[in-house]
Amino acid sequence: MLFPTNLAEFLPLLVSRLILLLIAGPIHEFAHAWSAYKLGDRTSYAYGRLSLNPLDHIDPIGGLMILLGGLGWFKPVPVNPYQLRGAATARQGMAITAIAGPIANLLLAAIMAVFWRLGINSISSDFVGTIFKQFIWLNIILAMFNMIPLPPLDGSKVWMGIVPLEWAAKMATLEKYGMFVLMALIALPWMMPSLDLMGLLIYSPTAWLYQLLVGVW
């Protein structure tokens, strides 16, 4: 969703996207790095990515797209699949490492939802309450977005870890085109709102999880 024209809606949305950019996104990437490290790969540690510092993870273009549209990306964490000796196979190790990021975002959403359920909404202003709800929503969106099985998103690595090897090989051939397809899918609703394919893919599961956690819109 682009920025609303109403100032009362614009400010909490901007703040929630900034929090996503500075906190939730880095935690997502840290989860990848930590998972790989625990499985035996020190590549992310060597590159300084086993960190919660936003500057270590923010991609300029992906970060700008998060601020403008709520969807974007961070710098991918480098992982050497052949060093993931804690997993049965390199493919399974990559799948575990990949899914760690979306799980981290869902945990963040769940933690914030607990505070909401405990009554933060009754003691906070509408401004803070809106930021809370938006932050929960955006974390779920980030998790669902990353689970789309399109390279370079996490979902492609998860699927390549569980599908037959020949299917995984075919999916791997899409990696060089994946970023272009991804950018086109994100930009498409800006130019043609009726063709929001990304929204169709992730809106329904996001709305279901949001209502499960928060219970209100």
mmCIF file of N, CA and C in Angstrom, residues 15-86:
data_model
loop_
_atom_site.group_PDB
_atom_site.id
_atom_site.type_symbol
_atom_site.label_atom_id
_atom_site.label_comp_id
_atom_site.label_asym_id
_atom_site.label_seq_id
_atom_site.Cartn_x
_atom_site.Cartn_y
_atom_site.Cartn_z
ATOM 1 N N VAL A 15 5.953 5.685 10.347
ATOM 2 C CA VAL A 15 6.707 5.242 11.526
ATOM 3 C C VAL A 15 6.800 3.720 11.562
ATOM 4 N N SER A 16 5.707 3.036 11.267
ATOM 5 C CA SER A 16 5.715 1.571 11.303
ATOM 6 C C SER A 16 6.645 1.006 10.235
ATOM 7 N N ARG A 17 6.704 1.643 9.072
ATOM 8 C CA ARG A 17 7.621 1.181 8.025
ATOM 9 C C ARG A 17 9.070 1.456 8.405
ATOM 10 N N LEU A 18 9.326 2.565 9.083
ATOM 11 C CA LEU A 18 10.676 2.851 9.563
ATOM 12 C C LEU A 18 11.110 1.817 10.601
ATOM 13 N N ILE A 19 10.187 1.444 11.487
ATOM 14 C CA ILE A 19 10.497 0.427 12.490
ATOM 15 C C ILE A 19 10.776 -0.914 11.810
ATOM 16 N N LEU A 20 9.999 -1.216 10.780
ATOM 17 C CA LEU A 20 10.229 -2.435 10.012
ATOM 18 C C LEU A 20 11.620 -2.410 9.390
ATOM 19 N N LEU A 21 11.984 -1.258 8.839
ATOM 20 C CA LEU A 21 13.272 -1.116 8.167
ATOM 21 C C LEU A 21 14.432 -1.208 9.149
ATOM 22 N N LEU A 22 14.276 -0.629 10.332
ATOM 23 C CA LEU A 22 15.384 -0.514 11.277
ATOM 24 C C LEU A 22 15.449 -1.650 12.299
ATOM 25 N N ILE A 23 14.325 -2.345 12.513
ATOM 26 C CA ILE A 23 14.301 -3.385 13.553
ATOM 27 C C ILE A 23 13.899 -4.752 12.985
ATOM 28 N N ALA A 24 12.704 -4.822 12.401
ATOM 29 C CA ALA A 24 12.187 -6.126 11.974
ATOM 30 C C ALA A 24 13.006 -6.730 10.839
ATOM 31 N N GLY A 25 13.393 -5.900 9.869
ATOM 32 C CA GLY A 25 14.207 -6.407 8.758
ATOM 33 C C GLY A 25 15.555 -6.916 9.210
ATOM 34 N N PRO A 26 16.300 -6.124 10.008
ATOM 35 C CA PRO A 26 17.575 -6.634 10.522
ATOM 36 C C PRO A 26 17.430 -7.902 11.358
ATOM 37 N N ILE A 27 16.354 -8.018 12.132
ATOM 38 C CA ILE A 27 16.138 -9.255 12.895
ATOM 39 C C ILE A 27 15.910 -10.430 11.948
ATOM 40 N N HIS A 28 15.178 -10.194 10.875
ATOM 41 C CA HIS A 28 14.947 -11.218 9.844
ATOM 42 C C HIS A 28 16.281 -11.711 9.282
ATOM 43 N N GLU A 29 17.154 -10.780 8.900
ATOM 44 C CA GLU A 29 18.440 -11.162 8.323
ATOM 45 C C GLU A 29 19.355 -11.791 9.363
ATOM 46 N N PHE A 30 19.320 -11.279 10.596
ATOM 47 C CA PHE A 30 20.106 -11.874 11.669
ATOM 48 C C PHE A 30 19.690 -13.324 11.893
ATOM 49 N N ALA A 31 18.387 -13.601 11.790
ATOM 50 C CA ALA A 31 17.895 -14.969 11.974
ATOM 51 C C ALA A 31 18.492 -15.905 10.924
ATOM 52 N N HIS A 32 18.606 -15.433 9.683
ATOM 53 C CA HIS A 32 19.273 -16.235 8.647
ATOM 54 C C HIS A 32 20.718 -16.516 9.049
ATOM 55 N N ALA A 33 21.429 -15.434 9.419
ATOM 56 C CA ALA A 33 22.847 -15.563 9.747
ATOM 57 C C ALA A 33 23.064 -16.465 10.964
ATOM 58 N N TRP A 34 22.237 -16.291 11.983
ATOM 59 C CA TRP A 34 22.356 -17.088 13.205
ATOM 60 C C TRP A 34 22.077 -18.560 12.922
ATOM 61 N N SER A 35 21.056 -18.829 12.120
ATOM 62 C CA SER A 35 20.715 -20.204 11.773
ATOM 63 C C SER A 35 21.870 -20.879 11.031
ATOM 64 N N ALA A 36 22.433 -20.170 10.044
ATOM 65 C CA ALA A 36 23.565 -20.726 9.292
ATOM 66 C C ALA A 36 24.762 -20.967 10.216
ATOM 67 N N TYR A 37 25.002 -20.019 11.117
ATOM 68 C CA TYR A 37 26.123 -20.136 12.047
ATOM 69 C C TYR A 37 25.951 -21.352 12.954
ATOM 70 N N LYS A 38 24.734 -21.562 13.458
ATOM 71 C CA LYS A 38 24.472 -22.697 14.341
ATOM 72 C C LYS A 38 24.581 -24.029 13.597
ATOM 73 N N LEU A 39 24.368 -23.998 12.277
ATOM 74 C CA LEU A 39 24.485 -25.220 11.484
ATOM 75 C C LEU A 39 25.920 -25.467 11.016
ATOM 76 N N GLY A 40 26.823 -24.536 11.352
ATOM 77 C CA GLY A 40 28.238 -24.764 11.057
ATOM 78 C C GLY A 40 28.883 -23.841 10.055
ATOM 79 N N ASP A 41 28.109 -22.953 9.422
ATOM 80 C CA ASP A 41 28.671 -22.052 8.411
ATOM 81 C C ASP A 41 29.015 -20.697 9.035
ATOM 82 N N ARG A 42 30.268 -20.288 8.961
ATOM 83 C CA ARG A 42 30.723 -19.031 9.548
ATOM 84 C C ARG A 42 30.803 -17.902 8.516
ATOM 85 N N THR A 43 30.283 -18.128 7.307
ATOM 86 C CA THR A 43 30.391 -17.120 6.253
ATOM 87 C C THR A 43 29.733 -15.805 6.653
ATOM 88 N N SER A 44 28.519 -15.875 7.169
ATOM 89 C CA SER A 44 27.815 -14.649 7.553
ATOM 90 C C SER A 44 28.557 -13.925 8.673
ATOM 91 N N TYR A 45 29.140 -14.670 9.594
ATOM 92 C CA TYR A 45 29.928 -14.070 10.669
ATOM 93 C C TYR A 45 31.153 -13.358 10.096
ATOM 94 N N ALA A 46 31.828 -14.004 9.144
ATOM 95 C CA ALA A 46 33.019 -13.417 8.536
ATOM 96 C C ALA A 46 32.699 -12.131 7.782
ATOM 97 N N TYR A 47 31.505 -12.044 7.210
ATOM 98 C CA TYR A 47 31.091 -10.852 6.464
ATOM 99 C C TYR A 47 30.399 -9.811 7.353
ATOM 100 N N GLY A 48 30.373 -10.027 8.646
ATOM 101 C CA GLY A 48 29.779 -9.065 9.563
ATOM 102 C C GLY A 48 28.269 -9.029 9.545
ATOM 103 N N ARG A 49 27.635 -10.119 9.123
ATOM 104 C CA ARG A 49 26.185 -10.134 9.014
ATOM 105 C C ARG A 49 25.504 -10.791 10.213
ATOM 106 N N LEU A 50 26.297 -11.351 11.140
ATOM 107 C CA LEU A 50 25.712 -11.876 12.367
ATOM 108 C C LEU A 50 25.545 -10.692 13.314
ATOM 109 N N SER A 51 24.646 -9.804 12.926
ATOM 110 C CA SER A 51 24.536 -8.484 13.549
ATOM 111 C C SER A 51 23.096 -8.003 13.497
ATOM 112 N N LEU A 52 22.735 -7.162 14.468
ATOM 113 C CA LEU A 52 21.416 -6.517 14.475
ATOM 114 C C LEU A 52 21.515 -5.051 14.023
ATOM 115 N N ASN A 53 22.688 -4.634 13.590
ATOM 116 C CA ASN A 53 22.883 -3.268 13.102
ATOM 117 C C ASN A 53 22.179 -3.104 11.751
ATOM 118 N N PRO A 54 21.193 -2.204 11.644
ATOM 119 C CA PRO A 54 20.476 -2.035 10.368
ATOM 120 C C PRO A 54 21.394 -1.718 9.198
ATOM 121 N N LEU A 55 22.485 -0.990 9.455
ATOM 122 C CA LEU A 55 23.398 -0.604 8.376
ATOM 123 C C LEU A 55 24.074 -1.811 7.738
ATOM 124 N N ASP A 56 24.138 -2.923 8.463
ATOM 125 C CA ASP A 56 24.742 -4.132 7.919
ATOM 126 C C ASP A 56 23.800 -4.883 6.981
ATOM 127 N N HIS A 57 22.521 -4.516 6.988
ATOM 128 C CA HIS A 57 21.529 -5.313 6.270
ATOM 129 C C HIS A 57 20.701 -4.541 5.241
ATOM 130 N N ILE A 58 20.583 -3.221 5.394
ATOM 131 C CA ILE A 58 19.672 -2.461 4.525
ATOM 132 C C ILE A 58 20.230 -2.342 3.114
ATOM 133 N N ASP A 59 19.412 -2.698 2.149
ATOM 134 C CA ASP A 59 19.708 -2.467 0.734
ATOM 135 C C ASP A 59 19.059 -1.143 0.331
ATOM 136 N N PRO A 60 19.803 -0.212 -0.270
ATOM 137 C CA PRO A 60 19.232 1.114 -0.548
ATOM 138 C C PRO A 60 17.939 1.077 -1.359
ATOM 139 N N ILE A 61 17.920 0.312 -2.438
ATOM 140 C CA ILE A 61 16.721 0.264 -3.286
ATOM 141 C C ILE A 61 15.601 -0.491 -2.581
ATOM 142 N N GLY A 62 15.922 -1.645 -2.002
ATOM 143 C CA GLY A 62 14.910 -2.411 -1.295
ATOM 144 C C GLY A 62 14.343 -1.660 -0.102
ATOM 145 N N GLY A 63 15.214 -0.908 0.600
ATOM 146 C CA GLY A 63 14.744 -0.116 1.737
ATOM 147 C C GLY A 63 13.821 1.005 1.315
ATOM 148 N N LEU A 64 14.159 1.650 0.205
ATOM 149 C CA LEU A 64 13.300 2.723 -0.317
ATOM 150 C C LEU A 64 11.933 2.175 -0.708
ATOM 151 N N MET A 65 11.912 0.988 -1.291
ATOM 152 C CA MET A 65 10.638 0.399 -1.693
ATOM 153 C C MET A 65 9.800 0.011 -0.475
ATOM 154 N N ILE A 66 10.460 -0.364 0.630
ATOM 155 C CA ILE A 66 9.725 -0.637 1.862
ATOM 156 C C ILE A 66 9.063 0.633 2.371
ATOM 157 N N LEU A 67 9.794 1.750 2.353
ATOM 158 C CA LEU A 67 9.232 3.016 2.832
ATOM 159 C C LEU A 67 8.105 3.506 1.937
ATOM 160 N N LEU A 68 8.245 3.316 0.632
ATOM 161 C CA LEU A 68 7.241 3.819 -0.306
ATOM 162 C C LEU A 68 6.027 2.907 -0.426
ATOM 163 N N GLY A 69 6.270 1.601 -0.437
ATOM 164 C CA GLY A 69 5.169 0.682 -0.723
ATOM 165 C C GLY A 69 4.923 -0.388 0.304
ATOM 166 N N GLY A 70 5.807 -0.487 1.329
ATOM 167 C CA GLY A 70 5.613 -1.505 2.345
ATOM 168 C C GLY A 70 6.198 -2.856 1.999
ATOM 169 N N LEU A 71 6.696 -3.023 0.762
ATOM 170 C CA LEU A 71 7.328 -4.269 0.342
ATOM 171 C C LEU A 71 8.676 -3.944 -0.288
ATOM 172 N N GLY A 72 9.694 -4.706 0.102
ATOM 173 C CA GLY A 72 11.024 -4.502 -0.442
ATOM 174 C C GLY A 72 11.931 -5.624 0.025
ATOM 175 N N TRP A 73 13.215 -5.368 0.081
ATOM 176 C CA TRP A 73 14.140 -6.427 0.466
ATOM 177 C C TRP A 73 15.366 -5.836 1.148
ATOM 178 N N PHE A 74 16.119 -6.721 1.801
ATOM 179 C CA PHE A 74 17.370 -6.376 2.450
ATOM 180 C C PHE A 74 18.504 -7.114 1.746
ATOM 181 N N LYS A 75 19.734 -6.763 2.073
ATOM 182 C CA LYS A 75 20.871 -7.449 1.469
ATOM 183 C C LYS A 75 20.854 -8.917 1.885
ATOM 184 N N PRO A 76 20.970 -9.828 0.921
ATOM 185 C CA PRO A 76 20.932 -11.252 1.272
ATOM 186 C C PRO A 76 22.137 -11.649 2.122
ATOM 187 N N VAL A 77 21.908 -12.525 3.078
ATOM 188 C CA VAL A 77 22.982 -13.026 3.935
ATOM 189 C C VAL A 77 23.772 -14.086 3.170
ATOM 190 N N PRO A 78 25.099 -13.944 3.094
ATOM 191 C CA PRO A 78 25.895 -14.962 2.385
ATOM 192 C C PRO A 78 25.960 -16.260 3.185
ATOM 193 N N VAL A 79 25.679 -17.358 2.516
ATOM 194 C CA VAL A 79 25.683 -18.680 3.158
ATOM 195 C C VAL A 79 26.383 -19.664 2.230
ATOM 196 N N ASN A 80 27.259 -20.473 2.807
ATOM 197 C CA ASN A 80 27.902 -21.559 2.062
ATOM 198 C C ASN A 80 27.175 -22.852 2.417
ATOM 199 N N PRO A 81 26.328 -23.360 1.526
ATOM 200 C CA PRO A 81 25.515 -24.536 1.873
ATOM 201 C C PRO A 81 26.340 -25.757 2.244
ATOM 202 N N TYR A 82 27.573 -25.849 1.712
ATOM 203 C CA TYR A 82 28.396 -27.030 1.971
ATOM 204 C C TYR A 82 29.067 -26.999 3.346
ATOM 205 N N GLN A 83 28.894 -25.857 4.059
ATOM 206 C CA GLN A 83 29.395 -25.770 5.424
ATOM 207 C C GLN A 83 28.290 -26.020 6.461
ATOM 208 N N LEU A 84 27.069 -26.224 5.991
ATOM 209 C CA LEU A 84 25.934 -26.431 6.897
ATOM 210 C C LEU A 84 25.890 -27.893 7.342
ATOM 211 N N ARG A 85 26.906 -28.296 8.065
ATOM 212 C CA ARG A 85 27.071 -29.711 8.426
ATOM 213 C C ARG A 85 26.089 -30.157 9.497
ATOM 214 N N GLY A 86 25.420 -29.206 10.134
ATOM 215 C CA GLY A 86 24.434 -29.574 11.143
ATOM 216 C C GLY A 86 23.139 -30.083 10.559
#
